[in-house]
Coordinates of C-alpha atoms in Angstrom, one line a residue:
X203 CA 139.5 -116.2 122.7
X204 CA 137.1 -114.9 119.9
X205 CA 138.0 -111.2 118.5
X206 CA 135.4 -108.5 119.7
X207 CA 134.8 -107.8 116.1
X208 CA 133.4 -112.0 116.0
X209 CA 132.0 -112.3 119.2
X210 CA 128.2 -111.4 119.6
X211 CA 127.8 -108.1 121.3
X212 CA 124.3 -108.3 123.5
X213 CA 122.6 -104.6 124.0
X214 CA 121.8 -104.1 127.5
X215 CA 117.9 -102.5 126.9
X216 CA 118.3 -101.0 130.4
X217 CA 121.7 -98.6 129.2
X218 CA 120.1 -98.0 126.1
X219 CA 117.1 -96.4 128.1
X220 CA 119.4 -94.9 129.8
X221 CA 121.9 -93.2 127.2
X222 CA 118.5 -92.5 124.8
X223 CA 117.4 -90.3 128.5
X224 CA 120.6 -88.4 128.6
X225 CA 120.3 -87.1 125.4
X226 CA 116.6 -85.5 126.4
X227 CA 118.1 -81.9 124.8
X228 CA 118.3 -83.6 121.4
X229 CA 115.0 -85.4 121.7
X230 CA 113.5 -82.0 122.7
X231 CA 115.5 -80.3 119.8
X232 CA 114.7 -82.5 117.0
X233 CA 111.4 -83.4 117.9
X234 CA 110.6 -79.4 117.8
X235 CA 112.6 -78.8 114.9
X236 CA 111.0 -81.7 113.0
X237 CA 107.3 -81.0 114.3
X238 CA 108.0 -77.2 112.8
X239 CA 109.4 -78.5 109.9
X240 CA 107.0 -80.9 108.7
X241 CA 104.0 -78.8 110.3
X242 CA 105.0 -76.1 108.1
X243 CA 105.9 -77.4 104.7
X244 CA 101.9 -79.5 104.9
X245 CA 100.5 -75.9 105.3
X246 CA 102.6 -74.3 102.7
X247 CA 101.5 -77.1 100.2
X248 CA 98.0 -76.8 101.1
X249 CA 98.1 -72.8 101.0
X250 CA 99.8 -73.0 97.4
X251 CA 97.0 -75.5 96.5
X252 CA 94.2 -73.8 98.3
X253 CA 95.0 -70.8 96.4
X254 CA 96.2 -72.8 93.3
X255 CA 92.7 -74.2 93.2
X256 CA 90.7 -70.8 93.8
X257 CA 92.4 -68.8 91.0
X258 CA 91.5 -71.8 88.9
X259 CA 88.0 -72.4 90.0
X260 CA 87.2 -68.7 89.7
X261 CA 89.3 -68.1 85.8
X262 CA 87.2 -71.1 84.8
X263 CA 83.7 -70.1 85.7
X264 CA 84.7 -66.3 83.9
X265 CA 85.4 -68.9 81.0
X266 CA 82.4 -70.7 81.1
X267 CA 80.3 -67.4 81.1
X268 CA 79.5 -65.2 77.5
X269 CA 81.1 -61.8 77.0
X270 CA 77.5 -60.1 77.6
X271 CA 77.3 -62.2 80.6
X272 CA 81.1 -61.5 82.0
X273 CA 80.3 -58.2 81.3
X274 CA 76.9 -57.7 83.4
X275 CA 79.4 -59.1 86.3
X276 CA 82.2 -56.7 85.7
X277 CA 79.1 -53.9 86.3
X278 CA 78.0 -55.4 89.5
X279 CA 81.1 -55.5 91.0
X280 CA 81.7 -51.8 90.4
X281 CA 78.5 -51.1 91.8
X282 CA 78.8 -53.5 94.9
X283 CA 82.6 -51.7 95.4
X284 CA 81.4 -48.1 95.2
X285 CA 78.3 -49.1 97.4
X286 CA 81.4 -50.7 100.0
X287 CA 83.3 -47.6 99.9
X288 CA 80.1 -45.5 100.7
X289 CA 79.5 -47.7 103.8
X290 CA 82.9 -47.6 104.6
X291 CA 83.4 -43.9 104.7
X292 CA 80.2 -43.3 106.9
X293 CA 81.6 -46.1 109.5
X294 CA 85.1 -44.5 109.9
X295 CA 84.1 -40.7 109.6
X296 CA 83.7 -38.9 112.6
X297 CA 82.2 -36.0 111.1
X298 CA 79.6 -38.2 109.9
X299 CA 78.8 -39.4 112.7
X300 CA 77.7 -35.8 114.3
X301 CA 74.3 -34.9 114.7
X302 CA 73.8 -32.7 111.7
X303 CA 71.1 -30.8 113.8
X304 CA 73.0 -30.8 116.8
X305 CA 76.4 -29.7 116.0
X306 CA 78.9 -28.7 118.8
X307 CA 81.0 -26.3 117.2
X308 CA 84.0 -24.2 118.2
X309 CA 85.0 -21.1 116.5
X310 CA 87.8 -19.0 117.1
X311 CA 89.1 -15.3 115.1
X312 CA 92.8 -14.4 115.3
X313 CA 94.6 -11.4 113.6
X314 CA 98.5 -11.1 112.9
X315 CA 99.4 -7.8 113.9
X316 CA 103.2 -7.3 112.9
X317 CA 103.0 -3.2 113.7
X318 CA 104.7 -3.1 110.1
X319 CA 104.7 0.1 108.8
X320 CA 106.0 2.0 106.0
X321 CA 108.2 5.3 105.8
X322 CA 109.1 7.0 102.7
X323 CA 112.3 9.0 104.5
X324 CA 114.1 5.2 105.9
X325 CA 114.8 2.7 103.8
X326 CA 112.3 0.5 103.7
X327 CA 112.2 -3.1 105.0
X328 CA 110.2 -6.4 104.0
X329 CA 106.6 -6.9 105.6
X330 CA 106.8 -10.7 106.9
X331 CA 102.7 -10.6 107.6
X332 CA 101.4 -12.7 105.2
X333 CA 104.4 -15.4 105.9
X334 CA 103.2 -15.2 109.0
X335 CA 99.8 -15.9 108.3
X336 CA 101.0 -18.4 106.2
X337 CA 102.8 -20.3 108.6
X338 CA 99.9 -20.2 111.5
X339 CA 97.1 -21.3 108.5
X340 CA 99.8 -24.5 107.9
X341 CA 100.1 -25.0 111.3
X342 CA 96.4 -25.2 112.5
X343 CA 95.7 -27.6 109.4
X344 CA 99.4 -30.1 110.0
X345 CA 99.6 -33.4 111.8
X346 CA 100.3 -31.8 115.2
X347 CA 97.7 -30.0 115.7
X348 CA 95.4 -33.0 114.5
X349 CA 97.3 -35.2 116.6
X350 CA 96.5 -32.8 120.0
X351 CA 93.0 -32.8 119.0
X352 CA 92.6 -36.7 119.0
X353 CA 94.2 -36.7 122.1
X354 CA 91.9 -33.9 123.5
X355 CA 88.7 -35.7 122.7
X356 CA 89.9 -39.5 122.9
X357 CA 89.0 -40.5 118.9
X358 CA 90.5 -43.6 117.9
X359 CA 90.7 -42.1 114.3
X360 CA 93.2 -41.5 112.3
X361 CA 94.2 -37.7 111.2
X362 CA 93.0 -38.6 107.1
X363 CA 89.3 -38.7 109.1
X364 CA 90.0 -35.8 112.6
X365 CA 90.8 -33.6 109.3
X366 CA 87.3 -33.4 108.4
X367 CA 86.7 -31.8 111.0
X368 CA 88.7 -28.5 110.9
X369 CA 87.4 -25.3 108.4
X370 CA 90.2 -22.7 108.2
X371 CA 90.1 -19.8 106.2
X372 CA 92.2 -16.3 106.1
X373 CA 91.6 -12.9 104.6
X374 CA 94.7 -10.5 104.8
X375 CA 96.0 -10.9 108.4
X376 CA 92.9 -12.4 109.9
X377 CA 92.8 -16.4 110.4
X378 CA 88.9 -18.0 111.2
X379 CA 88.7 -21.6 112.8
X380 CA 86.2 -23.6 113.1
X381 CA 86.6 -27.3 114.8
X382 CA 83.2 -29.6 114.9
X383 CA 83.5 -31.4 118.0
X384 CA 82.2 -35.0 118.0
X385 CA 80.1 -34.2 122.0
X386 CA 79.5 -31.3 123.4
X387 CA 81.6 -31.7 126.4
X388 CA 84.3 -31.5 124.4
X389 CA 84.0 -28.0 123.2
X390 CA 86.0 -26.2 126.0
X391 CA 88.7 -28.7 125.8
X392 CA 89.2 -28.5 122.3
X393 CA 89.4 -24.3 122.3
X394 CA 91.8 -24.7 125.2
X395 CA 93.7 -26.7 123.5
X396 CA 94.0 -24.8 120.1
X397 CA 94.5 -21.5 122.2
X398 CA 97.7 -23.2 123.8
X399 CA 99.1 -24.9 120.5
X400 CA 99.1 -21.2 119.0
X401 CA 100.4 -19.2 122.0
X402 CA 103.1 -22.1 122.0
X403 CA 103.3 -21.2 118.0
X404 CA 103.3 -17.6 118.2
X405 CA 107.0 -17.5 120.7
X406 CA 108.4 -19.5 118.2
X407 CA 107.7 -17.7 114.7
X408 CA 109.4 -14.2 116.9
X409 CA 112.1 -15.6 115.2
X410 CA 110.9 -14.4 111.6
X411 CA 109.5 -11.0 112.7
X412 CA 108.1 -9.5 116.2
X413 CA 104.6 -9.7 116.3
X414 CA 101.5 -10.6 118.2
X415 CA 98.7 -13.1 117.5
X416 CA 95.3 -11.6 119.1
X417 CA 92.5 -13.4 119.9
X418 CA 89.5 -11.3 117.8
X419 CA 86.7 -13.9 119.0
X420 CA 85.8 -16.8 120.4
X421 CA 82.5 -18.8 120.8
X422 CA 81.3 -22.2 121.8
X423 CA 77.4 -23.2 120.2
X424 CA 75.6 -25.9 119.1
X425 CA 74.4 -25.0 115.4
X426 CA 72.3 -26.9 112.8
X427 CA 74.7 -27.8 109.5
X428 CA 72.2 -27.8 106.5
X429 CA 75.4 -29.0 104.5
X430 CA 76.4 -31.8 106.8
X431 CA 72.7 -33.2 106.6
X432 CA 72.9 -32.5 103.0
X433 CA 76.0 -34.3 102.9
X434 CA 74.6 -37.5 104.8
X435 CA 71.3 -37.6 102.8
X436 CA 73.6 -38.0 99.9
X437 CA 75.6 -40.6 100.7
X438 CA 73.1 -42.4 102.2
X439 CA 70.9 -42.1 98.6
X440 CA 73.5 -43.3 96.9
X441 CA 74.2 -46.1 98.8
X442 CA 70.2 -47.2 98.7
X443 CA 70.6 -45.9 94.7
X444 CA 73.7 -48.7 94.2
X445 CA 71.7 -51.0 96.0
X446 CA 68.9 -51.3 94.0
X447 CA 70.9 -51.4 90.7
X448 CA 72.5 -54.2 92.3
X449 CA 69.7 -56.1 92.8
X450 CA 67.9 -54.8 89.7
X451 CA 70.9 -56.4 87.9
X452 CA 71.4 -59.3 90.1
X453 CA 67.6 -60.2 89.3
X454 CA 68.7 -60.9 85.5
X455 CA 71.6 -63.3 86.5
X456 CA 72.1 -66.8 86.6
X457 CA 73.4 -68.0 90.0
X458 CA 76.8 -68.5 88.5
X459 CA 77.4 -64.9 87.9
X460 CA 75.7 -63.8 91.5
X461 CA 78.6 -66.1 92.9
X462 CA 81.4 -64.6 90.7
X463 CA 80.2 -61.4 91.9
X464 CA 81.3 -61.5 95.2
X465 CA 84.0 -64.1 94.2
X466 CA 82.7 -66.9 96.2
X467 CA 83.3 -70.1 96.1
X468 CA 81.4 -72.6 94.6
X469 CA 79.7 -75.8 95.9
X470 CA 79.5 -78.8 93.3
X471 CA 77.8 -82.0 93.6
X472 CA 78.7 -84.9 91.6
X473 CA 77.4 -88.3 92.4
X474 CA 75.4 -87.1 96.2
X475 CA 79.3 -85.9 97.0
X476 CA 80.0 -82.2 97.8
X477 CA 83.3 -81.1 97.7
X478 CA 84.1 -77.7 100.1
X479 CA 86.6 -75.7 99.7
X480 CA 88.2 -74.8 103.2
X481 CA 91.2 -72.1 103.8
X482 CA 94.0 -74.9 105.1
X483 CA 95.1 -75.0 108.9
X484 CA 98.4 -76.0 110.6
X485 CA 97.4 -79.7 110.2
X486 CA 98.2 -81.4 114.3
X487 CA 98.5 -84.8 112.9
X488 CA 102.1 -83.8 110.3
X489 CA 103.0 -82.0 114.1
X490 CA 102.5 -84.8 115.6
X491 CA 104.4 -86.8 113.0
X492 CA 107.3 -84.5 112.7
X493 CA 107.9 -84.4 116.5
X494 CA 107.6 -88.6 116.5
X495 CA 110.3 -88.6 113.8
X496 CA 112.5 -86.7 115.5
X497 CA 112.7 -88.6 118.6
X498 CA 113.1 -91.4 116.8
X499 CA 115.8 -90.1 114.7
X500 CA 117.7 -89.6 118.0
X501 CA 116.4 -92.7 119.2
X502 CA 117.9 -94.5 116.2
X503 CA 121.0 -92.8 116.5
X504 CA 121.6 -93.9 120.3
X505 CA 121.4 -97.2 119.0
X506 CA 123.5 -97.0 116.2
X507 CA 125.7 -96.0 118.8
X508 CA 125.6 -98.4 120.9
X509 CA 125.7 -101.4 118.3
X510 CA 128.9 -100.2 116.1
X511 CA 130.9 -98.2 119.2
X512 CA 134.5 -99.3 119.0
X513 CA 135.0 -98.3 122.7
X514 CA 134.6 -99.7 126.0
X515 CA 130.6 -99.2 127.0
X516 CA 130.7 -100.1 130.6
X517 CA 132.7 -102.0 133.2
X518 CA 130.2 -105.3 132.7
X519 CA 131.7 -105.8 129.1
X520 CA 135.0 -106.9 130.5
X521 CA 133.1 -110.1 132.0
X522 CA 130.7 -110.5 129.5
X523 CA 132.8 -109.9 126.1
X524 CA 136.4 -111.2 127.2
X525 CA 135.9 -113.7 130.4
X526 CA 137.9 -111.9 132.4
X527 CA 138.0 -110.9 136.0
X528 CA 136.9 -107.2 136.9
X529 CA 138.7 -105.8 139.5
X530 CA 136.5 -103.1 140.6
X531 CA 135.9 -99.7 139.1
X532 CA 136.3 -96.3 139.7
X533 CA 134.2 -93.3 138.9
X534 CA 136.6 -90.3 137.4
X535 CA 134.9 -88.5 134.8
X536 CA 133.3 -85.0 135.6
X537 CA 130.3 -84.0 133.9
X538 CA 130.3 -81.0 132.1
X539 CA 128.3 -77.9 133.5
X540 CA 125.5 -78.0 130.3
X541 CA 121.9 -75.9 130.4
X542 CA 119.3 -77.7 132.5
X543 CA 122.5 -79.9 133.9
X544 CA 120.0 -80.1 137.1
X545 CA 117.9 -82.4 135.4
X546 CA 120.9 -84.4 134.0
X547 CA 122.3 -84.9 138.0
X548 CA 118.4 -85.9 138.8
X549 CA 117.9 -89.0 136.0
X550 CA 122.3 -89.8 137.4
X551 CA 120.6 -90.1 140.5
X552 CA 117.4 -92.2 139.7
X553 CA 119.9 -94.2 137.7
X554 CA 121.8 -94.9 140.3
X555 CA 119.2 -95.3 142.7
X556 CA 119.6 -99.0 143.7
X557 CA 123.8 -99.0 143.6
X558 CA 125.2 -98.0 147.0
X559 CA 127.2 -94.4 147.0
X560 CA 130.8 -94.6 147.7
X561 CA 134.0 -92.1 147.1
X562 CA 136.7 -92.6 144.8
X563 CA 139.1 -93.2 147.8
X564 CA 137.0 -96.1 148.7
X565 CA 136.2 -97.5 145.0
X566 CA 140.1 -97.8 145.2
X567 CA 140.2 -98.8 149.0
X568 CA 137.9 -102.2 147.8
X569 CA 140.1 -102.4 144.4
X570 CA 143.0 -102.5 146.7
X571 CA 142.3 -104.9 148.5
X572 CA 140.5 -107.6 145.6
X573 CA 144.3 -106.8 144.3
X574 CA 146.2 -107.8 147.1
X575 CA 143.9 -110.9 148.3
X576 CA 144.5 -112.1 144.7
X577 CA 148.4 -112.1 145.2
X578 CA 148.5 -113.5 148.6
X579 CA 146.7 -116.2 147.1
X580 CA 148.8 -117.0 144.5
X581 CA 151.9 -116.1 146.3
X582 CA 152.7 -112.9 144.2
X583 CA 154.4 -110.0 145.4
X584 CA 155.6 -108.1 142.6
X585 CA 152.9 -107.0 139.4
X586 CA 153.4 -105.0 136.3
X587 CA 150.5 -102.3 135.7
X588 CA 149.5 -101.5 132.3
X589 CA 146.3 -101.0 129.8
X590 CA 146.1 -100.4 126.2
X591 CA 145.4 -96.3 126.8
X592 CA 147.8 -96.6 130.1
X593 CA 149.3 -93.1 129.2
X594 CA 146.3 -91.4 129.3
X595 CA 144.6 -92.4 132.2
X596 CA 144.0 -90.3 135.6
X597 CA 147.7 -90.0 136.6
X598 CA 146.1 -89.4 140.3
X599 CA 144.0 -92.6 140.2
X600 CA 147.2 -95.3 139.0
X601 CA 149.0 -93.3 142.1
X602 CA 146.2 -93.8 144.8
X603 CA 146.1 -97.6 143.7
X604 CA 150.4 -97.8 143.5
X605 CA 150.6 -96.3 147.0
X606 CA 148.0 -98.9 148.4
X607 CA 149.7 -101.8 147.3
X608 CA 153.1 -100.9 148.4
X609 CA 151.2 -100.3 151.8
X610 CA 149.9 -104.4 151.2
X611 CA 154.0 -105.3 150.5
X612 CA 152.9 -105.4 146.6
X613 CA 155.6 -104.4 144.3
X614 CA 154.4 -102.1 141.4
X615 CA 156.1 -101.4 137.7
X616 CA 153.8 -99.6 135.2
X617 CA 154.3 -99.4 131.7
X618 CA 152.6 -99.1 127.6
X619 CA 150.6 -101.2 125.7
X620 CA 152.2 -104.3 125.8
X621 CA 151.1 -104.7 121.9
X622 CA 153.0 -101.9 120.9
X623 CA 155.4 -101.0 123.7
X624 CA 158.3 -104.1 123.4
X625 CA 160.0 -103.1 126.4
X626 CA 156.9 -103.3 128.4
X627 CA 156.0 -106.6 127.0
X628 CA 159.4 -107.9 128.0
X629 CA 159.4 -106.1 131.4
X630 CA 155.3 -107.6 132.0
X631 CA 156.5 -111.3 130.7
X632 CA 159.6 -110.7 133.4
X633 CA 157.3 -110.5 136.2
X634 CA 154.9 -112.8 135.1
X635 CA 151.9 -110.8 136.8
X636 CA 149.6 -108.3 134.9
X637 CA 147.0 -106.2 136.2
X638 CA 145.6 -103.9 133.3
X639 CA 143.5 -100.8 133.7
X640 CA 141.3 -99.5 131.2
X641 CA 138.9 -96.3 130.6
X642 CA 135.0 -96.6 129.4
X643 CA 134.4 -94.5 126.3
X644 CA 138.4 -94.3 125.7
X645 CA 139.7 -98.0 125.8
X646 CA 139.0 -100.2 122.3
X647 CA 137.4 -103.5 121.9
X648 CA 140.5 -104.6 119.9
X649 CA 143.2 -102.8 121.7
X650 CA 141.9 -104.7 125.1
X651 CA 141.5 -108.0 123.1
X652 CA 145.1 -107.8 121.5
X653 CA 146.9 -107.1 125.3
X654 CA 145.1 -109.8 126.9
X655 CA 146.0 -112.5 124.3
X656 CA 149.6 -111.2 123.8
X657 CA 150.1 -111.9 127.6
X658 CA 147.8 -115.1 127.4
X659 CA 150.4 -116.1 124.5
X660 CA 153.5 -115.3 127.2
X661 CA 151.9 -117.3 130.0
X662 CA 151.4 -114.3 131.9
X663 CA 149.0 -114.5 134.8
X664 CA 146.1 -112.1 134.5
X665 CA 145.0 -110.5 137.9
X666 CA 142.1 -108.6 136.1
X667 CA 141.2 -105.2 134.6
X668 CA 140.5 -102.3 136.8
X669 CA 137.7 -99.7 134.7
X670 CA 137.3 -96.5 135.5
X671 CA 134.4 -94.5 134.6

């Protein structure tokens, strides 16, 4: 008999499915991981490039232009960005966009009346008033109050632009307000409002001195702002002003520098061929080829596997690799509880689909009784049990079998590897009769190969190889 190492091992295509199946957490890992990977490092390189290619494109056609010429762009850009800024401004300010002839406005008087006064007999103490007055003029213009007010009228705006809205001024102890109110429906929510933040205010500045905050005036009208429409004319002149010197100096310019002007890029044609410069994407097709590779990296790895595994594969190789009889096999290896594991009992199941279902106790019931057919054929009541990883097989397994043949008037001794073990070579060759059990996944080729041809060498008489699995 032919070493396993010599002989020609045949891949069953159908366990390879199989086994490549089982591991559909690593295909899903690696193919993800390598779609990412490769996905991401293409668009990196073509970002890099794409910018790469810009900075160069645009520094060369500043090169190819004359200082006059460089210099008439540098202009028009500072015109086109002050005319942007304009635009920008009236699209974001609220008070800009109020009627200037139909203003809502809310005004409000309050005086701080700290009943200080001043004797010449007591000794005299400090006048807090104009801290006071202080503190509410700080208050009325902070964040909080602009904060209420956005929330009182429903601006999305930021407080840089609700601030525009507010005029606060104070003389002595006396503190004007005036709030422009983007409608007019908002007028009595917005004087509520302030009239609550300042009572709220005024209970919590006791503290510094006793005092009162009275309410002089208040008043609710639509007014026309001469200096918001002022304001708006402005803008809006300088905005038509910028753009005609834009265009006045764009009229002088070669098409080169009306592209470097707004920094765009340009179109060349060379030979009917014109090359576009595009802003890269997550390219699908180095996704595509990242996930293939790393399926078949797993793939490939199953395989290799499978082709240079030193261990036992399945009960079938016992036949097929050493000629020898196979008992019958029994199923004792519990799978571990993994993430998903219900997916991992469905493909056992459509695996096994087509083999008939049966318990341990009667996998070792029909081993049994191969076992004791066999000896009442040959006349043989008395068998040495062994295997080359004998020691660290299911204790509960080689029992269950023991017990059955000593039911069948079969005689059982167990002992090592008869390789290594030289008492329970010479105990085996004593009896003459050797039944060897082995494990998939723990028993080797060559450890298998060696115990069979050692008691081949003794003349022993080989019942067959029990597997479990």
């Amino acid at each position: 008999m032919e070493t396993p190492d010599k002989m020609e091992q045949e891949i069953n295509l159908g366990d390879l499915f199989w086994k490549i199946l089982f591991r559909w957490r690593q295909v899903i890992f690696w193919g993800v991981f390598f779609a990412v990977l490769m996905g991401g490092i293409k668009f990196l390189k073509d970002i890099r490039a794409y910018h790469k290619t810009e900075n160069m494109d645009l520094e060369q056609k500043e090169s190819e232009l004359s200082e006059e010429e460089m210099q008439q762009v540098i202009e028009a850009r500072n015109l086109k960005t002050r005319m942007e800024e304009y635009e920008r401004y009236l699209d974001k300010s609220v008070l800009m966009k109020i009627d200037p002839y139909k203003k809502p406005v809310v005004e409000l008087q309050y005086y701080v009346d700290s009943e200080y006064t001043f004797n010449f007999t007591q000794e005299s103490q400090k006048d807090y008033t104009d801290d006071l007055v202080a503190l509410y003029y700080n208050y009325i213009l902070s964040g909080e109050m602009s904060e209420k007010l956005i929330e009182a009228t429903g601006l999305s705006v930021d407080q840089e632009n609700i601030s525009e809205l507010w005029q606060v001024s104070q003389v002595g102890g006396s503190i004007s307000i005036k709030v422009a109110c983007p409608e007019e429906n908002q007028m009595e929510d917005v004087a509520r409002l302030i009239k609550e933040q300042l009572s709220k205010k005024e209970k919590e500045l006791q503290s510094i001195e006793v005092h009162e905050l009275k309410l002089l005036g208040e008043s609710k009208n639509v007014v026309v702002d001469a200096v918001l429409s002022d304001r708006k004319n402005a803008i809006s002149t300088s905005i038509v002003n910028l753009n005609a010197q834009l265009n006045n100096l764009k009229s002088g310019m070669t098409e080169q520098q009306i592209n470097l002007i707004d920094n765009e890029e340009v179109q060349e044609e060379s030979d009917s061929v014109r090359q576009v410069i595009t802003k890269p994407r997550l390219n699908v097709k180095y996704i595509v080829l990242g996930a293939i590779f790393g399926i078949f990296l797993v793939c490939a790895w199953v395989v290799y596997e499978v082709a240079f595994n030193a261990k036992l594969q399945n009960p079938e190789e016992i036949r097929t690799l050493f000629n020898t009889r196979l008992v019958g096999e029994v199923t004792v290896r519990t799978q571990n509880k993994h993430f998903l594991s219900a997916i991992d009992n469905r493909l056992l199941s459509l695996k096994n689909s087509k083999k008939k279902k049966l318990t341990t106790d009667q996998q070792i019931k029909i081993i049994i009784a191969n076992i004791a057919l066999s000896c009442k054929h040959q006349g043989i009541n008395h068998i040495f049990m062994t295997g080359s990883e004998y020691e660290y097989l299911d204790n509960n397994i080689l029992d269950k079998i023991k017990k059955g043949l000593l039911l069948q008037n079969i005689q059982v001794e167990e002992g090592g590897n008869i390789f290594y073990d030289a008492e329970s070579l010479k105990r085996g060759t004593e009896i003459r009769n050797v039944l060897f059990v082995e494990q998939v996944e723990e028993s080797i080729y060559n450890e298998i190969y060696n115990e069979l041809n050692i008691a081949k060498e003794q003349k022993n008489y080989v019942i067959g190889i029990v597997v479990l699995v």
